[in-house]
Short mmCIF file of N, CA and C in Angstrom, two decimals:
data_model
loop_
_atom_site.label_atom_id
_atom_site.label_comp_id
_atom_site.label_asym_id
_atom_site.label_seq_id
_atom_site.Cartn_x
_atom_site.Cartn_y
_atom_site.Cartn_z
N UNK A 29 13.89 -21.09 -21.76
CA UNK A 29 13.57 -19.69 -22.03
C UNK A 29 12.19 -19.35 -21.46
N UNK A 30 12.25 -17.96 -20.92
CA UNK A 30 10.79 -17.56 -20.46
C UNK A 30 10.14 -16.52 -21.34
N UNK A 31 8.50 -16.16 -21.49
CA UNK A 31 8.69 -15.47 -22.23
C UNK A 31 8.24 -13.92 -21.76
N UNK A 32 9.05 -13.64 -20.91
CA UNK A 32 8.80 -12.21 -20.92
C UNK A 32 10.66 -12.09 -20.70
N UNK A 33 10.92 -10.48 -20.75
CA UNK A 33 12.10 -10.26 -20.31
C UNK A 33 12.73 -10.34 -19.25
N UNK A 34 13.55 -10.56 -19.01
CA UNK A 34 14.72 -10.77 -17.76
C UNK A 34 14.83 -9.31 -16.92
N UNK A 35 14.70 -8.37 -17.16
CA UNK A 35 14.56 -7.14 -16.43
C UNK A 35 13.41 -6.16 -16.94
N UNK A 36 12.79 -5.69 -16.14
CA UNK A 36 11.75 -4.96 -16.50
C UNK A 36 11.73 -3.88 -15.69
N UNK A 37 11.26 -2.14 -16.45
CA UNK A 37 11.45 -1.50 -15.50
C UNK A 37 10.38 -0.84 -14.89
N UNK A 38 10.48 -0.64 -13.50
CA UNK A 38 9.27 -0.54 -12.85
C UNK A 38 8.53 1.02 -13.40
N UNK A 39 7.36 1.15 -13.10
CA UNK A 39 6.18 2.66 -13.63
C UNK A 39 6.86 3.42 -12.20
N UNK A 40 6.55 4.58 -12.00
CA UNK A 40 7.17 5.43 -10.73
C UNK A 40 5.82 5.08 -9.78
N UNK A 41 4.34 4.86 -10.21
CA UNK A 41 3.34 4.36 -9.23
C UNK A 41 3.65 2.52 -8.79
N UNK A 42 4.34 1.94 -9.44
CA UNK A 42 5.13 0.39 -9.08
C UNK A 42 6.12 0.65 -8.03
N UNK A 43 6.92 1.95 -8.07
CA UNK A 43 8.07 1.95 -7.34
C UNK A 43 7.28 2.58 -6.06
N UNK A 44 6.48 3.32 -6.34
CA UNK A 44 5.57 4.26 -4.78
C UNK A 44 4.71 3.22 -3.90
N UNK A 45 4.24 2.00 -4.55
CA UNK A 45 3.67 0.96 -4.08
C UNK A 45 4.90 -0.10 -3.38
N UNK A 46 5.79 -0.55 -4.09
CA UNK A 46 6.98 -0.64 -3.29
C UNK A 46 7.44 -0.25 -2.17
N UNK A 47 7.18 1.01 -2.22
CA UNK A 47 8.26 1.49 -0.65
C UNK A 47 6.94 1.78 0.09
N UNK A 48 5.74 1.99 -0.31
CA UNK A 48 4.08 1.58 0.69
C UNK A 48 4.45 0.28 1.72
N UNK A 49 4.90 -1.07 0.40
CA UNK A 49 4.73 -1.96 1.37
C UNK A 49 6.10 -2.62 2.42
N UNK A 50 6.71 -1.65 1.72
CA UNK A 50 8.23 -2.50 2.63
C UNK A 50 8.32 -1.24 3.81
N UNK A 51 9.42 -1.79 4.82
CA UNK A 51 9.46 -1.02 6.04
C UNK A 51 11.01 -1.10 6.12
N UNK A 52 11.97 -1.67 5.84
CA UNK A 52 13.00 -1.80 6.05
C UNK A 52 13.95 -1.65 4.89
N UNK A 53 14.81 -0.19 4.58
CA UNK A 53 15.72 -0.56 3.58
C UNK A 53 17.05 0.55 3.81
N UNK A 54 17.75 0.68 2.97
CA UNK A 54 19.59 0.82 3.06
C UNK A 54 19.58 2.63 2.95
N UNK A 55 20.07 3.14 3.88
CA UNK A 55 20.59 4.88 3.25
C UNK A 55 21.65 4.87 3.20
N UNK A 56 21.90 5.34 1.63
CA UNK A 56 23.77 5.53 1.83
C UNK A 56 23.67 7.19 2.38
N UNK A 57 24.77 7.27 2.58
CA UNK A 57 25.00 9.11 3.36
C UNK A 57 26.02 9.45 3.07
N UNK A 58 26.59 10.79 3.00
CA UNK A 58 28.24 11.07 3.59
C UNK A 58 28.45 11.52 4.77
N UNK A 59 29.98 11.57 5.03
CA UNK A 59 30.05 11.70 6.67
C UNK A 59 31.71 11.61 5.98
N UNK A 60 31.99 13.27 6.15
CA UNK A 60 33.38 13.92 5.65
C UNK A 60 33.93 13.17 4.72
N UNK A 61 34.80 12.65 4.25
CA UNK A 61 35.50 12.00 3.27
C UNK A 61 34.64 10.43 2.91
N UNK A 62 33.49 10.31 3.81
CA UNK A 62 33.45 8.58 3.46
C UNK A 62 32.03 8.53 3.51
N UNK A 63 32.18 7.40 2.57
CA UNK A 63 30.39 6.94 2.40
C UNK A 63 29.67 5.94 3.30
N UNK A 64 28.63 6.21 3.70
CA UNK A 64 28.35 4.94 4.65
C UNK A 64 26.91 4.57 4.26
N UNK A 65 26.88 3.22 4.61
CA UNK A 65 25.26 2.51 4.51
C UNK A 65 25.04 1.75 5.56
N UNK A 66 23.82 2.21 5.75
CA UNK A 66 23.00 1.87 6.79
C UNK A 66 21.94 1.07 6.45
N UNK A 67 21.23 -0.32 7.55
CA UNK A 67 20.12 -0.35 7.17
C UNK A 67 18.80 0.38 8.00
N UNK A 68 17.69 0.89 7.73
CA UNK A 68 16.86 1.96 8.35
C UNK A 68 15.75 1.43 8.24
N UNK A 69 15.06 1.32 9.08
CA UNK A 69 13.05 1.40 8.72
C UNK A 69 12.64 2.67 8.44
N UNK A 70 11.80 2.82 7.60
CA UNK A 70 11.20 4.01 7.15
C UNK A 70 9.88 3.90 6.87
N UNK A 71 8.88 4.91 6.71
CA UNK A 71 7.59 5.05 5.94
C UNK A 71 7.31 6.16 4.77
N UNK A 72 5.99 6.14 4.06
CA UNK A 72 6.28 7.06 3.45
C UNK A 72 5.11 8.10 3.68
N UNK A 73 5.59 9.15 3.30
CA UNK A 73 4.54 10.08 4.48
C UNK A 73 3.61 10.53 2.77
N UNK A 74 2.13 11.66 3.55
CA UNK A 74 1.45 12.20 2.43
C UNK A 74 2.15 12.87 1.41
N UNK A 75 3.49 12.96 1.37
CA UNK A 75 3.75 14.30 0.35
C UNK A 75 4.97 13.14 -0.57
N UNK A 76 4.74 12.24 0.24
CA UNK A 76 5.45 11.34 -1.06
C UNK A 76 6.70 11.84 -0.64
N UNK A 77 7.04 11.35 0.66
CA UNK A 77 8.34 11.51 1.05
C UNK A 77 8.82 10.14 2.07
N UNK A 78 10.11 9.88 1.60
CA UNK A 78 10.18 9.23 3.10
C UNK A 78 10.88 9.21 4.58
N UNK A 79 10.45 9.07 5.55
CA UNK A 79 10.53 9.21 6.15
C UNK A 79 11.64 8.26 7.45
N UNK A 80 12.70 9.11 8.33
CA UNK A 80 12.84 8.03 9.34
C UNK A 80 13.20 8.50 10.48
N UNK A 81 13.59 7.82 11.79
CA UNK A 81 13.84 8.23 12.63
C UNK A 81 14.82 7.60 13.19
N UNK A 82 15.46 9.31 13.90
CA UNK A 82 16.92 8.64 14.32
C UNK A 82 17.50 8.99 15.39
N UNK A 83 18.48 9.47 16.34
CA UNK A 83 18.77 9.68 17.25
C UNK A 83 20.41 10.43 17.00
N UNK A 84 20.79 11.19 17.51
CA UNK A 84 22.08 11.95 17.51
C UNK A 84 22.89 10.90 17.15
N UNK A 85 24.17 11.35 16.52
CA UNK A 85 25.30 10.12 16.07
C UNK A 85 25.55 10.23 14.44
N UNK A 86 26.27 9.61 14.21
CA UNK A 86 26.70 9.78 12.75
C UNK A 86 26.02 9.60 11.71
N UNK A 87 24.50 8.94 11.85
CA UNK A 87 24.25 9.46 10.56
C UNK A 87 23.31 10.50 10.56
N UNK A 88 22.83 11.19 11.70
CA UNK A 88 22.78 12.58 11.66
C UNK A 88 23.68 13.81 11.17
N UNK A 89 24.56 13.22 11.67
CA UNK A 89 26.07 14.21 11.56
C UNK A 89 25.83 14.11 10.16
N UNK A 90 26.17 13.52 9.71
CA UNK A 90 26.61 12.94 8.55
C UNK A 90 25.21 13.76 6.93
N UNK A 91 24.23 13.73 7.71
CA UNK A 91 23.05 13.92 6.88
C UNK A 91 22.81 15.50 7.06
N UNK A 92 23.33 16.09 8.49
CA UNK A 92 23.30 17.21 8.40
C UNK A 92 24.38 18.24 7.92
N UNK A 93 25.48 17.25 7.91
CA UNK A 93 26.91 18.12 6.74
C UNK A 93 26.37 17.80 5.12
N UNK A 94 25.85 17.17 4.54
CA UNK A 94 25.29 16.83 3.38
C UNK A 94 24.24 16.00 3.07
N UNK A 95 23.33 16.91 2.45
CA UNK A 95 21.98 16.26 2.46
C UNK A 95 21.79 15.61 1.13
N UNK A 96 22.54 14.99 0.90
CA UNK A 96 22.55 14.40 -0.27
C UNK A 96 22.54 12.71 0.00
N UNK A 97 21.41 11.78 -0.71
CA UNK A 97 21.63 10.70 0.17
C UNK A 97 21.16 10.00 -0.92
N UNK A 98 21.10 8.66 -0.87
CA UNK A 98 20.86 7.27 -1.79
C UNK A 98 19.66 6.55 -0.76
N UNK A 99 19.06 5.78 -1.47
CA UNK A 99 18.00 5.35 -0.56
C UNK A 99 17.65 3.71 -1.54
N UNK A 100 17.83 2.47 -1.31
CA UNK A 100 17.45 1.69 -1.49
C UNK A 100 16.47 0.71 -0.72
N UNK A 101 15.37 0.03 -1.92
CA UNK A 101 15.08 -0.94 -0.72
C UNK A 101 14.77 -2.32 -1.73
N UNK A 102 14.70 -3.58 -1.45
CA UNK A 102 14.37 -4.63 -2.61
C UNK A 102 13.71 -5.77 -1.54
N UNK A 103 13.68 -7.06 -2.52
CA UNK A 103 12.60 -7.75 -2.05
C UNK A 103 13.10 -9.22 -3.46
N UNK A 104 12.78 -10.05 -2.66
CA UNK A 104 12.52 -11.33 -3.42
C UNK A 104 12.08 -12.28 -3.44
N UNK A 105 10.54 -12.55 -4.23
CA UNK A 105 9.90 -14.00 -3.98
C UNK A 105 9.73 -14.44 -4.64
N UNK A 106 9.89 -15.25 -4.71
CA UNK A 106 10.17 -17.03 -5.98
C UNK A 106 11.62 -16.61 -6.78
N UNK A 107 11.15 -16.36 -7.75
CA UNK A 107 12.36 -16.78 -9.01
C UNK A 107 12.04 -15.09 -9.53
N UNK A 108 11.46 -14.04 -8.59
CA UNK A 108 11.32 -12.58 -8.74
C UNK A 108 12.08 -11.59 -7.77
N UNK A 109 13.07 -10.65 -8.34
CA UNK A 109 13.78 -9.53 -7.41
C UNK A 109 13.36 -8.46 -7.74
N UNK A 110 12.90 -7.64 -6.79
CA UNK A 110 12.66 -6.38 -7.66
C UNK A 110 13.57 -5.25 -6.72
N UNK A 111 13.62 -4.25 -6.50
CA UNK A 111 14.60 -3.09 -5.79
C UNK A 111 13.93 -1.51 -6.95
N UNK A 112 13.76 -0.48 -5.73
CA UNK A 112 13.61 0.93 -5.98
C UNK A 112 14.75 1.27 -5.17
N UNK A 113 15.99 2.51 -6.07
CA UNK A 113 16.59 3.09 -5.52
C UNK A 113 16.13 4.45 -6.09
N UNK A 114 16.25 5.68 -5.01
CA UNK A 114 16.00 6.43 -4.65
C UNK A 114 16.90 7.81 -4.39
N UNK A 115 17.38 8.96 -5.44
CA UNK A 115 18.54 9.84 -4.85
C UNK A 115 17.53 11.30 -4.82
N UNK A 116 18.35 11.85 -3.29
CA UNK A 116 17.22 12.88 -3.20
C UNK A 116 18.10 13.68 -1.52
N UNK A 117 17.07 14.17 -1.12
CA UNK A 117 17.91 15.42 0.08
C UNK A 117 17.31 14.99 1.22
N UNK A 118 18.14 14.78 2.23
CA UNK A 118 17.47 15.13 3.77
C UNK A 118 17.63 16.03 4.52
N UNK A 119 16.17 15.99 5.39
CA UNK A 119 16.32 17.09 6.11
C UNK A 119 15.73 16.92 7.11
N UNK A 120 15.61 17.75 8.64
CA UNK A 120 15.64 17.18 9.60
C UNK A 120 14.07 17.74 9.58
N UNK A 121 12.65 17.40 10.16
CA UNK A 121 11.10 17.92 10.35
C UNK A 121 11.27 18.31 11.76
N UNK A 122 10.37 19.17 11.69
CA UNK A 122 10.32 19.69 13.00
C UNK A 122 8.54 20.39 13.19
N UNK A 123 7.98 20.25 14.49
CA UNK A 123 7.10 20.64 15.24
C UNK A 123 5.87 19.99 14.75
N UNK A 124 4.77 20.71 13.88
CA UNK A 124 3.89 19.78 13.36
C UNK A 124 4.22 18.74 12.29
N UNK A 125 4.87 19.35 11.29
CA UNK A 125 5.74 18.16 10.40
C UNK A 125 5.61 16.81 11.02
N UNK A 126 6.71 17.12 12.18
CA UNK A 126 7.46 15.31 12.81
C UNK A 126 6.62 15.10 13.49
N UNK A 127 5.43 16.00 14.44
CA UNK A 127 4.49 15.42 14.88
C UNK A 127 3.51 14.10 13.71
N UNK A 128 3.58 14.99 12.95
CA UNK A 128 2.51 14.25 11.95
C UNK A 128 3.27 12.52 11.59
N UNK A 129 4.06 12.12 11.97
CA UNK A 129 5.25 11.66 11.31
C UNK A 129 4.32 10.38 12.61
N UNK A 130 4.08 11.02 13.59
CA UNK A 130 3.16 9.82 14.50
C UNK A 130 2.32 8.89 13.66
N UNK A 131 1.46 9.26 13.31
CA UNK A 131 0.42 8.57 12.47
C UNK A 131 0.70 7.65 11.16
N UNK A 132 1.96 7.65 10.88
CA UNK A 132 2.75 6.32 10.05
C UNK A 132 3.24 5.39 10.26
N UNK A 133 3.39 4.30 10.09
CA UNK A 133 3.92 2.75 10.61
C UNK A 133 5.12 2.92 10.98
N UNK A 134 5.46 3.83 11.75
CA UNK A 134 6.97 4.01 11.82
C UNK A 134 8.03 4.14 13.04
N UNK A 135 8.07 3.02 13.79
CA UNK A 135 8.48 2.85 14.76
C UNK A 135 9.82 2.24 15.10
N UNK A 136 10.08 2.74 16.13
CA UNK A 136 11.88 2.07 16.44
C UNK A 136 11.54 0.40 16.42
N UNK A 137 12.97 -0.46 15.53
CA UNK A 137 12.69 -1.68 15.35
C UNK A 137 13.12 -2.41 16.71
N UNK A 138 14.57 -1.18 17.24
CA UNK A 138 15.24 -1.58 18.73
C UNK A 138 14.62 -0.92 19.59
N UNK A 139 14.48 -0.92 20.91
CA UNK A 139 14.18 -0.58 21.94
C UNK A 139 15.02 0.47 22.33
N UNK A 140 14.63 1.64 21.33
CA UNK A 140 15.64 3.14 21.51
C UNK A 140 15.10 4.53 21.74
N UNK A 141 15.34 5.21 21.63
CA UNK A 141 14.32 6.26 21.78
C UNK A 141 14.81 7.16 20.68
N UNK A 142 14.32 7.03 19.39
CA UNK A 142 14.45 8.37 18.07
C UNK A 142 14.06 9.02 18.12
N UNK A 143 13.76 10.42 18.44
CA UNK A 143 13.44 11.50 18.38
C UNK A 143 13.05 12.53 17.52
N UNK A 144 14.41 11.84 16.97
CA UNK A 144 14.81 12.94 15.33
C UNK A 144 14.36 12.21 14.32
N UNK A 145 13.09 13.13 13.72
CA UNK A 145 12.26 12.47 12.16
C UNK A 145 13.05 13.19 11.34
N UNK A 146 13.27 12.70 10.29
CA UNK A 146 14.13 13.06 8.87
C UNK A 146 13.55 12.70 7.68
N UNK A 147 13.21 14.00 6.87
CA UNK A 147 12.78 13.39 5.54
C UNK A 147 13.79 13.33 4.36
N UNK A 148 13.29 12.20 3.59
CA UNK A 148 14.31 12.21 2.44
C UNK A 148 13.31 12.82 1.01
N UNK A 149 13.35 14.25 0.45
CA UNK A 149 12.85 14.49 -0.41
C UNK A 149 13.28 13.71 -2.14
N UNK A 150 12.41 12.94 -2.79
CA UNK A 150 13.01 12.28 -3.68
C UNK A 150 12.98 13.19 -4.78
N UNK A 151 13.79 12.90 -5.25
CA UNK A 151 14.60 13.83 -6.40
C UNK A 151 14.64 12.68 -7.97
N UNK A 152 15.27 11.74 -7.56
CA UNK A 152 14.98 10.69 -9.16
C UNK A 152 14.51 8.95 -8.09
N UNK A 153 14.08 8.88 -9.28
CA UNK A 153 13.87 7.39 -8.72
C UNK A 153 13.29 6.29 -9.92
N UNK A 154 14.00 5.01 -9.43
CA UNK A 154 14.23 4.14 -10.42
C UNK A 154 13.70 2.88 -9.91
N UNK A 155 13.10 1.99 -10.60
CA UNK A 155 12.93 0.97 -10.16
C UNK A 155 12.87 -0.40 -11.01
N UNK A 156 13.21 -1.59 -10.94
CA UNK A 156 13.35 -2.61 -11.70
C UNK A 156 12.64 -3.92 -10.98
N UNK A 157 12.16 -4.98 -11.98
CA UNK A 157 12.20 -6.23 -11.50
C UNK A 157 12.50 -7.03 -12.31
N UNK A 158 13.60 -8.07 -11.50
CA UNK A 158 14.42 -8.94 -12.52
C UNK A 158 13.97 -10.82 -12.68
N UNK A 159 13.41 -10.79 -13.42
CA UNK A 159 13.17 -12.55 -13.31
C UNK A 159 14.60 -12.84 -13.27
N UNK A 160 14.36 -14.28 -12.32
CA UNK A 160 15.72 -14.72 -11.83
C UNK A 160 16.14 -16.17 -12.57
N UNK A 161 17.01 -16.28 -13.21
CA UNK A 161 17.64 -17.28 -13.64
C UNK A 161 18.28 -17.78 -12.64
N UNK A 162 18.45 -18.73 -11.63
CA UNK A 162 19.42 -19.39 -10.87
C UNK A 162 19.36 -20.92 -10.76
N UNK A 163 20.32 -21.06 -12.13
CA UNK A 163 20.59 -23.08 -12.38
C UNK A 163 21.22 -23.37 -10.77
N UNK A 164 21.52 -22.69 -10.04
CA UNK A 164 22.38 -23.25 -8.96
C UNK A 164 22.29 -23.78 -7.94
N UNK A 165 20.45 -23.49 -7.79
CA UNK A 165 19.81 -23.73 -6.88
C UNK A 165 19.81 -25.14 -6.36
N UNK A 166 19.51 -25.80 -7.29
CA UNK A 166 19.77 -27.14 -6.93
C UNK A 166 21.14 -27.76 -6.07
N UNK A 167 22.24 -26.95 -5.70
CA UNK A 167 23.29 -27.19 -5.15
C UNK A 167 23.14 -27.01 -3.87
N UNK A 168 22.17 -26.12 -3.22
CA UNK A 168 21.82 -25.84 -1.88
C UNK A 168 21.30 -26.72 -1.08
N UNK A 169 21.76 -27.04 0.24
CA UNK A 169 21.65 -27.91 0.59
C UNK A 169 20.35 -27.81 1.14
N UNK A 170 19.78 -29.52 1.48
CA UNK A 170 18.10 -29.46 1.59
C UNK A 170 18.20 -29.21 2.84
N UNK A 171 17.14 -28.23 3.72
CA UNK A 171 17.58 -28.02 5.60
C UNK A 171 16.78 -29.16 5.70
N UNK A 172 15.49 -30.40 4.92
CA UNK A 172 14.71 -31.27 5.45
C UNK A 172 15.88 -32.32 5.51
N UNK A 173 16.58 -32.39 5.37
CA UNK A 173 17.46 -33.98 4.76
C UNK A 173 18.28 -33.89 6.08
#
């Protein structure tokens, strides 16, 4: 037994420090009848938004028939998981906005050319970290052996 709890839930300044330090996480979207997830790099801009960039194709399409979107991102070190998910609206920035959108860590991970900055305005947001129980570990095989 440990002695704190097994899930704990994150403060909304725990979850804003979270998505500060990560760069890479999941947008779900719609796109006509079906849901899709993606994984995305993003940043988060001054207004406490986040931010990404993308290029024509479906999950534009998709974000510009409904701006309704899911936004996860998580993380795990040692025997600690934590994850902020995120439901809220996108929308496409334009002129000084997406200019400004320069000056954030936020760059294509492929060798593409994004054009199109998109913000995701957050609407609720949740966040947890779970101490990890895993007896199983020991079953994994050693990569030194």
């Amino acid at each position: 037994m440990t002695d704190h709890p097994p899930t704990v839930e994150l403060s909304d300044e725990e979850c804003w420090a979270m998505l500060h330090d990560q760069e890479l996480g999941r947008l779900a979207f719609h796109l006509a009848d079906e849901v899709h997830l993606v994984p995305v790099n993003f940043a988060v801009d001054h207004d406490r938004r986040l931010v990404i960039r993308t290029a024509e194709g479906s999950k534009l399409l998709g974000l510009t028939m409904n701006a309704d979107v899911a936004f996860e991102v998580d993380e795990v070190v040692d025997d600690v998981a934590s994850s902020v998910v995120i439901r809220g609206r996108a929308h496409e920035l334009h002129g000084a906005e997406a200019d400004a959108v320069d000056q954030l860590p936020l760059r294509p991970w492929v060798d593409e050319v994004r054009p199109v900055v998109v913000a995701i305005e957050v609407d609720e947001m949740t966040g947890r970290r779970h101490h990890l129980h895993r007896p199983w570990l020991h079953l994994r095989p050693d990569p030194d052996e």
